[in-house]
Coordinates of N, CA, C and O in Angstrom, one line a residue:
M24 N -7.0 -14.9 11.3 CA -8.1 -14.7 10.4 C -8.2 -15.9 9.5 O -7.2 -16.3 8.9
P25 N -9.4 -16.4 9.3 CA -9.6 -17.6 8.4 C -9.4 -17.2 7.0 O -9.7 -16.1 6.5
R26 N -8.8 -18.1 6.3 CA -8.5 -17.9 4.8 C -9.8 -18.2 4.1 O -10.5 -19.2 4.4
I27 N -10.1 -17.4 3.1 CA -11.3 -17.5 2.3 C -11.0 -18.4 1.1 O -10.1 -18.0 0.3
E28 N -11.7 -19.4 0.9 CA -11.6 -20.3 -0.3 C -12.3 -19.6 -1.5 O -13.4 -19.2 -1.4
L29 N -11.6 -19.6 -2.6 CA -12.1 -19.0 -3.8 C -12.3 -20.0 -4.9 O -11.4 -20.8 -5.1
A30 N -13.4 -19.9 -5.6 CA -13.6 -20.7 -6.8 C -12.8 -20.0 -7.9 O -12.4 -18.9 -7.9
E31 N -12.5 -20.8 -9.0 CA -11.8 -20.3 -10.1 C -12.5 -19.0 -10.7 O -11.8 -18.1 -11.1
A32 N -13.8 -19.0 -10.7 CA -14.6 -17.9 -11.3 C -14.3 -16.6 -10.4 O -14.2 -15.5 -10.9
D33 N -14.2 -16.8 -9.1 CA -13.9 -15.7 -8.2 C -12.5 -15.2 -8.5 O -12.3 -14.0 -8.6
R34 N -11.5 -16.1 -8.7 CA -10.1 -15.7 -9.0 C -10.1 -14.9 -10.4 O -9.4 -13.9 -10.5
R35 N -10.8 -15.4 -11.4 CA -10.9 -14.7 -12.6 C -11.4 -13.2 -12.5 O -10.9 -12.3 -13.0
L36 N -12.5 -13.1 -11.7 CA -13.1 -11.8 -11.5 C -12.1 -10.9 -10.7 O -12.0 -9.7 -11.0
L37 N -11.5 -11.5 -9.7 CA -10.5 -10.6 -8.9 C -9.3 -10.2 -9.8 O -8.9 -9.0 -9.6
R38 N -8.8 -11.0 -10.6 CA -7.7 -10.6 -11.5 C -8.2 -9.5 -12.4 O -7.5 -8.5 -12.6
L39 N -9.4 -9.6 -12.9 CA -9.9 -8.5 -13.8 C -10.2 -7.2 -13.1 O -9.8 -6.2 -13.6
V40 N -10.8 -7.3 -11.9 CA -11.1 -6.1 -11.2 C -9.8 -5.4 -10.6 O -9.8 -4.2 -10.5
Q41 N -8.8 -6.2 -10.3 CA -7.5 -5.6 -9.9 C -6.9 -4.8 -11.1 O -6.3 -3.8 -10.9
A42 N -7.1 -5.3 -12.3 CA -6.5 -4.6 -13.5 C -7.3 -3.4 -13.8 O -6.8 -2.4 -14.3
D43 N -8.6 -3.4 -13.6 CA -9.5 -2.3 -14.0 C -10.7 -2.3 -13.1 O -11.7 -2.9 -13.5
A44 N -10.7 -1.6 -12.0 CA -11.9 -1.5 -11.1 C -13.0 -0.7 -11.7 O -14.1 -0.8 -11.2
R45 N -12.8 0.0 -12.8 CA -13.8 0.8 -13.4 C -14.6 0.0 -14.4 O -15.6 0.5 -14.9
A46 N -14.2 -1.2 -14.7 CA -14.9 -2.0 -15.7 C -16.3 -2.3 -15.2 O -16.6 -2.5 -14.0
S47 N -17.2 -2.3 -16.2 CA -18.6 -2.6 -15.8 C -18.8 -4.0 -15.4 O -18.0 -4.9 -15.8
T48 N -19.8 -4.3 -14.7 CA -20.1 -5.7 -14.3 C -20.3 -6.6 -15.5 O -19.8 -7.7 -15.6
Q49 N -20.9 -6.0 -16.5 CA -21.1 -6.8 -17.8 C -19.8 -7.1 -18.4 O -19.6 -8.2 -18.9
D50 N -18.9 -6.1 -18.5 CA -17.5 -6.4 -19.1 C -16.7 -7.4 -18.3 O -16.1 -8.3 -18.9
L51 N -16.8 -7.3 -17.0 CA -16.1 -8.2 -16.1 C -16.7 -9.6 -16.3 O -15.9 -10.6 -16.4
A52 N -18.0 -9.7 -16.3 CA -18.7 -11.0 -16.5 C -18.2 -11.7 -17.8 O -17.9 -12.9 -17.8
E53 N -18.3 -10.9 -18.9 CA -17.9 -11.5 -20.2 C -16.5 -11.9 -20.2 O -16.2 -13.0 -20.7
A54 N -15.6 -11.1 -19.7 CA -14.1 -11.5 -19.7 C -13.9 -12.7 -18.8 O -12.9 -13.5 -19.0
A55 N -14.7 -12.9 -17.7 CA -14.5 -14.0 -16.8 C -15.3 -15.3 -17.3 O -15.3 -16.3 -16.6
G56 N -16.1 -15.1 -18.4 CA -16.8 -16.3 -18.9 C -18.1 -16.5 -18.1 O -18.6 -17.7 -17.9
L57 N -18.7 -15.5 -17.5 CA -19.9 -15.6 -16.7 C -21.0 -14.7 -17.3 O -20.7 -13.9 -18.2
T58 N -22.2 -14.8 -16.8 CA -23.2 -13.8 -17.1 C -23.2 -12.7 -16.0 O -22.6 -12.9 -15.0
S59 N -23.9 -11.7 -16.3 CA -23.9 -10.5 -15.4 C -24.4 -10.8 -13.9 O -23.7 -10.4 -13.0
S60 N -25.5 -11.5 -13.8 CA -26.0 -11.7 -12.4 C -25.1 -12.5 -11.6 O -24.8 -12.1 -10.4
P61 N -24.6 -13.7 -12.0 CA -23.7 -14.4 -11.2 C -22.4 -13.6 -10.9 O -21.8 -13.7 -9.8
A62 N -21.9 -12.9 -11.9 CA -20.7 -12.1 -11.7 C -20.9 -11.0 -10.6 O -20.1 -10.8 -9.7
W63 N -22.1 -10.3 -10.7 CA -22.4 -9.3 -9.7 C -22.5 -10.0 -8.3 O -22.0 -9.4 -7.3
R64 N -23.2 -11.1 -8.2 CA -23.3 -11.8 -6.9 C -22.0 -12.2 -6.3 O -21.7 -12.0 -5.1
R65 N -21.1 -12.7 -7.2 CA -19.8 -13.1 -6.7 C -19.0 -11.9 -6.2 O -18.3 -11.9 -5.2
L66 N -19.0 -10.8 -7.0 CA -18.3 -9.6 -6.6 C -18.9 -9.0 -5.3 O -18.1 -8.6 -4.4
K67 N -20.2 -9.0 -5.1 CA -20.8 -8.5 -3.9 C -20.4 -9.4 -2.7 O -20.1 -8.8 -1.6
R68 N -20.4 -10.7 -2.9 CA -20.0 -11.6 -1.8 C -18.5 -11.3 -1.4 O -18.2 -11.2 -0.2
L69 N -17.7 -11.1 -2.4 CA -16.2 -10.8 -2.1 C -16.1 -9.5 -1.4 O -15.2 -9.3 -0.5
E70 N -16.9 -8.5 -1.7 CA -16.9 -7.2 -1.0 C -17.4 -7.4 0.4 O -16.8 -7.0 1.4
D71 N -18.5 -8.2 0.6 CA -19.1 -8.4 1.9 C -18.1 -9.2 2.8 O -18.0 -9.0 4.0
L72 N -17.3 -10.1 2.2 CA -16.3 -10.9 3.0 C -15.0 -10.0 3.3 O -14.2 -10.5 4.0
G73 N -14.9 -8.9 2.7 CA -13.7 -8.0 2.9 C -12.6 -8.4 2.0 O -11.5 -7.8 2.2
V74 N -12.8 -9.3 1.0 CA -11.7 -9.6 0.1 C -11.4 -8.4 -0.8 O -10.3 -8.0 -1.0
I75 N -12.5 -7.8 -1.3 CA -12.4 -6.5 -2.0 C -12.6 -5.4 -0.9 O -13.7 -5.2 -0.4
R76 N -11.5 -4.7 -0.6 CA -11.6 -3.7 0.5 C -12.0 -2.3 0.0 O -12.6 -1.6 0.7
A77 N -11.5 -2.0 -1.2 CA -11.8 -0.6 -1.7 C -11.5 -0.6 -3.2 O -10.9 -1.5 -3.7
Q78 N -12.1 0.4 -3.8 CA -11.7 0.7 -5.2 C -11.2 2.1 -5.3 O -11.9 3.0 -4.8
V79 N -10.0 2.2 -5.8 CA -9.3 3.5 -5.7 C -8.8 3.9 -7.1 O -8.7 3.1 -8.0
A80 N -8.4 5.2 -7.3 CA -7.7 5.6 -8.4 C -6.2 5.7 -8.1 O -5.8 6.2 -7.1
L81 N -5.4 5.1 -9.0 CA -4.0 5.2 -8.9 C -3.4 6.4 -9.7 O -3.7 6.5 -10.9
L82 N -2.7 7.2 -9.0 CA -2.3 8.5 -9.6 C -0.8 8.4 -10.0 O 0.0 7.6 -9.4
D83 N -0.4 9.1 -10.9 CA 1.0 9.2 -11.4 C 1.7 10.2 -10.6 O 1.5 11.4 -10.8
A84 N 2.6 9.8 -9.7 CA 3.3 10.7 -8.8 C 4.2 11.7 -9.6 O 4.2 12.9 -9.3
A85 N 4.9 11.3 -10.6 CA 5.7 12.2 -11.4 C 4.9 13.3 -12.1 O 5.3 14.5 -12.1
K86 N 3.8 12.9 -12.6 CA 2.9 14.0 -13.3 C 2.3 15.0 -12.3 O 1.9 16.0 -12.6
L87 N 2.4 14.6 -11.0 CA 1.9 15.5 -9.9 C 3.0 16.2 -9.2 O 2.8 16.9 -8.2
G88 N 4.2 16.1 -9.8 CA 5.4 16.8 -9.2 C 6.0 16.1 -8.0 O 6.8 16.7 -7.3
L89 N 5.7 14.9 -7.8 CA 6.3 14.1 -6.7 C 7.3 13.2 -7.2 O 7.1 12.1 -7.6
D90 N 8.5 13.8 -7.4 CA 9.6 13.1 -8.1 C 10.6 12.4 -7.3 O 11.4 11.6 -7.8
A91 N 10.5 12.5 -5.9 CA 11.5 11.8 -5.1 C 10.7 10.7 -4.3 O 9.7 10.9 -3.7
Q92 N 11.3 9.5 -4.5 CA 10.7 8.3 -3.7 C 11.9 7.7 -3.0 O 13.0 7.5 -3.6
A93 N 11.7 7.3 -1.8 CA 12.7 6.6 -1.0 C 12.1 5.6 -0.1 O 11.0 5.7 0.3
Y94 N 13.0 4.7 0.3 CA 12.7 3.7 1.4 C 13.5 4.1 2.6 O 14.7 4.4 2.4
V95 N 12.8 4.2 3.7 CA 13.5 4.7 4.9 C 13.4 3.5 5.9 O 12.3 3.1 6.3
Q96 N 14.5 3.0 6.4 CA 14.6 2.0 7.4 C 14.7 2.8 8.8 O 15.6 3.6 8.9
V97 N 13.9 2.5 9.7 CA 13.8 3.2 11.0 C 14.0 2.3 12.2 O 13.4 1.2 12.2
S98 N 14.8 2.7 13.1 CA 14.9 2.1 14.4 C 14.4 3.1 15.4 O 14.7 4.2 15.4
L99 N 13.5 2.6 16.3 CA 13.0 3.4 17.4 C 14.0 3.4 18.6 O 14.8 2.5 18.8
T100 N 13.8 4.4 19.4 CA 14.6 4.5 20.6 C 14.3 3.4 21.6 O 15.2 2.9 22.3
D101 N 13.1 2.9 21.7 CA 12.7 1.8 22.5 C 11.5 1.1 21.9 O 10.9 1.7 20.9
H102 N 11.0 0.0 22.5 CA 9.9 -0.7 21.9 C 8.7 -0.7 22.9 O 7.9 -1.7 22.8
T103 N 8.6 0.3 23.7 CA 7.5 0.3 24.7 C 6.2 0.7 23.9 O 6.2 1.2 22.8
E104 N 5.1 0.3 24.5 CA 3.8 0.6 23.9 C 3.6 2.1 23.6 O 3.1 2.4 22.5
P105 N 3.9 3.0 24.5 CA 3.7 4.4 24.2 C 4.6 4.9 23.0 O 4.1 5.7 22.1
T106 N 5.8 4.4 22.9 CA 6.7 4.8 21.8 C 6.1 4.2 20.5 O 6.1 5.0 19.5
V107 N 5.7 3.0 20.4 CA 5.2 2.4 19.2 C 3.9 3.1 18.8 O 3.7 3.4 17.7
A108 N 3.0 3.4 19.8 CA 1.8 4.2 19.5 C 2.1 5.5 19.0 O 1.4 6.0 18.0
Q109 N 3.1 6.2 19.5 CA 3.5 7.5 19.0 C 4.0 7.5 17.6 O 3.6 8.3 16.7
F110 N 4.8 6.4 17.3 CA 5.3 6.3 16.0 C 4.2 5.9 15.0 O 4.1 6.5 13.9
D111 N 3.3 5.1 15.4 CA 2.1 4.7 14.5 C 1.3 6.0 14.2 O 0.8 6.2 13.1
A112 N 1.1 6.8 15.2 CA 0.3 8.1 15.0 C 1.1 9.0 14.0 O 0.5 9.7 13.2
L113 N 2.4 9.1 14.2 CA 3.2 9.9 13.3 C 3.1 9.4 11.9 O 2.9 10.2 10.9
V114 N 3.1 8.1 11.7 CA 3.0 7.5 10.3 C 1.7 7.8 9.7 O 1.5 8.2 8.6
R115 N 0.6 7.6 10.5 CA -0.8 7.9 10.0 C -1.0 9.3 9.6 O -1.7 9.6 8.7
A116 N -0.3 10.3 10.3 CA -0.5 11.7 10.1 C 0.3 12.2 8.9 O 0.1 13.4 8.5
A117 N 1.3 11.5 8.4 CA 2.2 12.0 7.4 C 1.8 11.5 6.0 O 2.0 10.3 5.7
P118 N 1.2 12.4 5.2 CA 0.8 11.9 3.9 C 2.0 11.5 3.0 O 1.8 10.8 2.0
Q119 N 3.2 11.9 3.3 CA 4.4 11.5 2.5 C 4.7 10.0 2.6 O 5.3 9.5 1.8
I120 N 4.2 9.4 3.7 CA 4.5 8.0 3.9 C 3.3 7.2 3.3 O 2.2 7.2 3.7
L121 N 3.7 6.5 2.2 CA 2.7 5.7 1.5 C 2.5 4.3 2.1 O 1.4 3.7 2.0
E122 N 3.6 3.8 2.6 CA 3.6 2.4 3.2 C 4.5 2.4 4.5 O 5.5 3.1 4.5
C123 N 4.1 1.6 5.4 CA 4.9 1.4 6.6 C 4.7 0.0 7.1 O 3.6 -0.5 7.2
A124 N 5.8 -0.7 7.3 CA 5.7 -2.1 7.7 C 6.7 -2.3 8.9 O 7.9 -1.8 8.8
R125 N 6.2 -2.9 9.9 CA 7.1 -3.3 11.0 C 7.8 -4.6 10.6 O 7.1 -5.6 10.1
V126 N 9.1 -4.7 10.7 CA 9.9 -5.8 10.1 C 10.8 -6.4 11.1 O 11.1 -5.8 12.2
T127 N 11.3 -7.5 10.8 CA 12.4 -8.1 11.6 C 13.7 -7.7 11.0 O 13.8 -7.2 9.9
G128 N 14.8 -8.0 11.7 CA 16.1 -7.7 11.2 C 16.7 -6.5 11.9 O 16.4 -6.2 13.1
G129 N 17.6 -5.8 11.3 CA 18.4 -4.7 11.9 C 17.6 -3.4 12.2 O 18.1 -2.5 12.9
F130 N 16.4 -3.3 11.6 CA 15.6 -2.1 11.8 C 14.2 -2.5 12.2 O 13.8 -3.7 12.1
D131 N 13.4 -1.6 12.8 CA 12.1 -1.8 13.3 C 11.0 -1.7 12.2 O 10.0 -2.4 12.2
Y132 N 11.2 -0.7 11.3 CA 10.2 -0.4 10.3 C 10.9 -0.1 9.0 O 12.0 0.4 8.9
I133 N 10.1 -0.3 7.9 CA 10.5 0.2 6.6 C 9.4 1.1 6.1 O 8.2 0.7 6.1
L134 N 9.7 2.3 5.7 CA 8.7 3.2 5.2 C 9.0 3.5 3.7 O 10.1 3.5 3.2
R135 N 7.9 3.6 2.9 CA 8.0 4.1 1.5 C 7.5 5.5 1.5 O 6.3 5.8 1.9
V136 N 8.3 6.4 1.1 CA 8.1 7.8 1.2 C 8.1 8.5 -0.1 O 9.0 8.2 -0.9
V137 N 7.2 9.4 -0.4 CA 7.3 10.2 -1.7 C 7.2 11.7 -1.3 O 6.4 12.1 -0.5
T138 N 8.0 12.5 -2.0 CA 8.0 13.9 -1.8 C 8.3 14.6 -3.2 O 8.6 13.9 -4.2
R139 N 8.3 15.9 -3.2 CA 8.5 16.6 -4.4 C 9.9 16.5 -4.9 O 10.2 16.3 -6.1
D140 N 10.9 16.5 -4.0 CA 12.3 16.5 -4.4 C 13.2 16.1 -3.2 O 12.6 15.9 -2.1
A141 N 14.5 16.0 -3.4 CA 15.4 15.6 -2.3 C 15.3 16.5 -1.1 O 15.4 16.1 0.0
E142 N 15.2 17.8 -1.4 CA 15.2 18.8 -0.3 C 13.9 18.6 0.5 O 13.9 18.7 1.7
D143 N 12.8 18.4 -0.2 CA 11.5 18.1 0.5 C 11.6 16.9 1.4 O 11.1 16.8 2.5
L144 N 12.3 15.8 0.9 CA 12.5 14.6 1.6 C 13.4 14.9 2.9 O 13.0 14.5 4.0
E145 N 14.4 15.7 2.7 CA 15.3 16.0 3.8 C 14.5 16.8 4.9 O 14.6 16.5 6.1
R146 N 13.7 17.7 4.5 CA 12.8 18.5 5.5 C 11.9 17.5 6.2 O 11.8 17.6 7.4
F147 N 11.3 16.6 5.5 CA 10.4 15.7 6.1 C 11.2 14.8 7.2 O 10.7 14.6 8.3
L148 N 12.3 14.3 6.7 CA 13.1 13.5 7.6 C 13.5 14.2 8.9 O 13.4 13.7 10.0
M149 N 14.1 15.4 8.7 CA 14.6 16.2 9.8 C 13.5 16.8 10.7 O 13.7 16.7 11.9
R150 N 12.5 17.4 10.1 CA 11.5 18.1 10.9 C 10.4 17.2 11.4 O 9.7 17.6 12.4
R151 N 10.1 16.1 10.8 CA 9.0 15.3 11.3 C 9.5 14.0 11.9 O 9.2 13.7 13.0
L152 N 10.3 13.2 11.1 CA 10.7 11.9 11.6 C 11.7 11.9 12.7 O 11.5 11.5 13.8
L153 N 12.8 12.5 12.4 CA 13.9 12.6 13.4 C 13.6 13.5 14.6 O 14.1 13.3 15.7
A154 N 12.9 14.6 14.3 CA 12.5 15.5 15.4 C 11.5 15.0 16.3 O 11.3 15.6 17.4
S155 N 10.9 13.8 16.0 CA 9.9 13.3 16.9 C 10.5 12.8 18.3 O 9.8 12.7 19.2
G156 N 11.8 12.6 18.3 CA 12.4 12.2 19.5 C 12.3 10.7 19.8 O 12.8 10.2 20.8
I157 N 11.6 9.9 19.0 CA 11.5 8.5 19.2 C 12.2 7.6 18.2 O 12.2 6.4 18.3
V158 N 12.9 8.3 17.2 CA 13.6 7.6 16.2 C 15.1 7.6 16.6 O 15.7 8.7 16.7
R159 N 15.7 6.4 16.8 CA 17.1 6.4 17.1 C 18.0 6.5 15.9 O 19.0 7.2 15.8
N160 N 17.5 5.8 14.8 CA 18.3 5.8 13.6 C 17.4 5.7 12.4 O 16.3 5.0 12.4
A161 N 17.8 6.3 11.3 CA 17.0 6.2 10.0 C 18.0 6.1 8.9 O 18.9 6.9 8.8
M162 N 17.8 5.1 8.0 CA 18.7 5.0 6.9 C 17.8 5.1 5.6 O 16.9 4.3 5.5
T163 N 18.2 6.0 4.7 CA 17.4 6.3 3.6 C 18.0 5.8 2.3 O 19.2 6.0 2.1
S164 N 17.2 5.1 1.4 CA 17.7 4.7 0.1 C 16.8 5.3 -0.9 O 15.5 5.1 -0.9
F165 N 17.3 6.2 -1.8 CA 16.6 6.8 -2.8 C 16.3 5.8 -3.9 O 17.1 5.0 -4.3
V166 N 15.1 5.9 -4.5 CA 14.7 5.1 -5.6 C 15.3 5.8 -6.9 O 14.9 6.9 -7.2
L167 N 16.2 5.2 -7.6 CA 16.7 5.7 -8.8 C 15.8 5.5 -10.0 O 15.6 6.3 -10.9
R168 N 15.3 4.2 -10.1 CA 14.4 3.8 -11.2 C 13.6 2.7 -10.6 O 14.1 1.8 -10.0
Q169 N 12.3 2.8 -10.9 CA 11.4 1.8 -10.4 C 11.2 0.7 -11.5 O 10.7 1.0 -12.6
T170 N 11.6 -0.5 -11.2 CA 11.5 -1.6 -12.2 C 10.1 -2.2 -12.3 O 9.6 -2.5 -13.3
K171 N 9.4 -2.2 -11.1 CA 8.1 -2.8 -11.1 C 7.3 -2.1 -9.9 O 7.8 -1.9 -8.9
S172 N 6.1 -1.8 -10.2 CA 5.2 -1.2 -9.2 C 3.8 -1.7 -9.6 O 3.3 -1.4 -10.6
T173 N 3.2 -2.5 -8.7 CA 1.8 -3.0 -8.9 C 1.0 -3.1 -7.6 O 1.6 -3.1 -6.5
T174 N -0.2 -3.0 -7.8 CA -1.1 -3.3 -6.6 C -1.8 -4.6 -6.7 O -2.6 -5.0 -5.9
E175 N -1.6 -5.3 -7.8 CA -2.2 -6.6 -8.1 C -1.6 -7.7 -7.3 O -0.4 -8.0 -7.4
L176 N -2.4 -8.4 -6.6 CA -2.0 -9.6 -5.8 C -1.9 -10.8 -6.7 O -2.8 -11.0 -7.5
P177 N -1.0 -11.7 -6.5 CA -1.0 -13.0 -7.3 C -2.1 -13.9 -6.8 O -2.1 -14.2 -5.6
L178 N -2.9 -14.3 -7.6 CA -4.1 -15.1 -7.3 C -4.0 -16.6 -7.8 O -5.0 -17.3 -7.7
D179 N -2.8 -17.0 -8.2 CA -2.7 -18.4 -8.6 C -2.4 -19.4 -7.5 O -2.0 -19.1 -6.5

């Protein structure tokens, strides 16, 4: 995929919209040192190019009773297309899995999982992940304290 070249004004707008996607175009323009029309055109272009993929609300998991977060390293039984496709489908269907990345090293995937509590996590692991029949091994690391969590990409 070709890399999109950004002007400094684009970078300023993207930093601002990452911090607050609900800000008005006028507020974004003023903070970026632009007027409204050019700021709107730049944001529209960035959306059309797919640089801005979506605008979402970030929820507080703890306030919603989702107190257990863990990283799960997963090894599959094999790496055939059907097994990988089945695992991908399992991941897409599980709302507890917030992120899934195929990685190099001793495991095939790393999952970021959130559940109500440790027992809920155990049920998910035993009844969904391990019961799938395609997971050879899973190693879970509970998050004790989160030092940093951001969705903002570095644009420097």
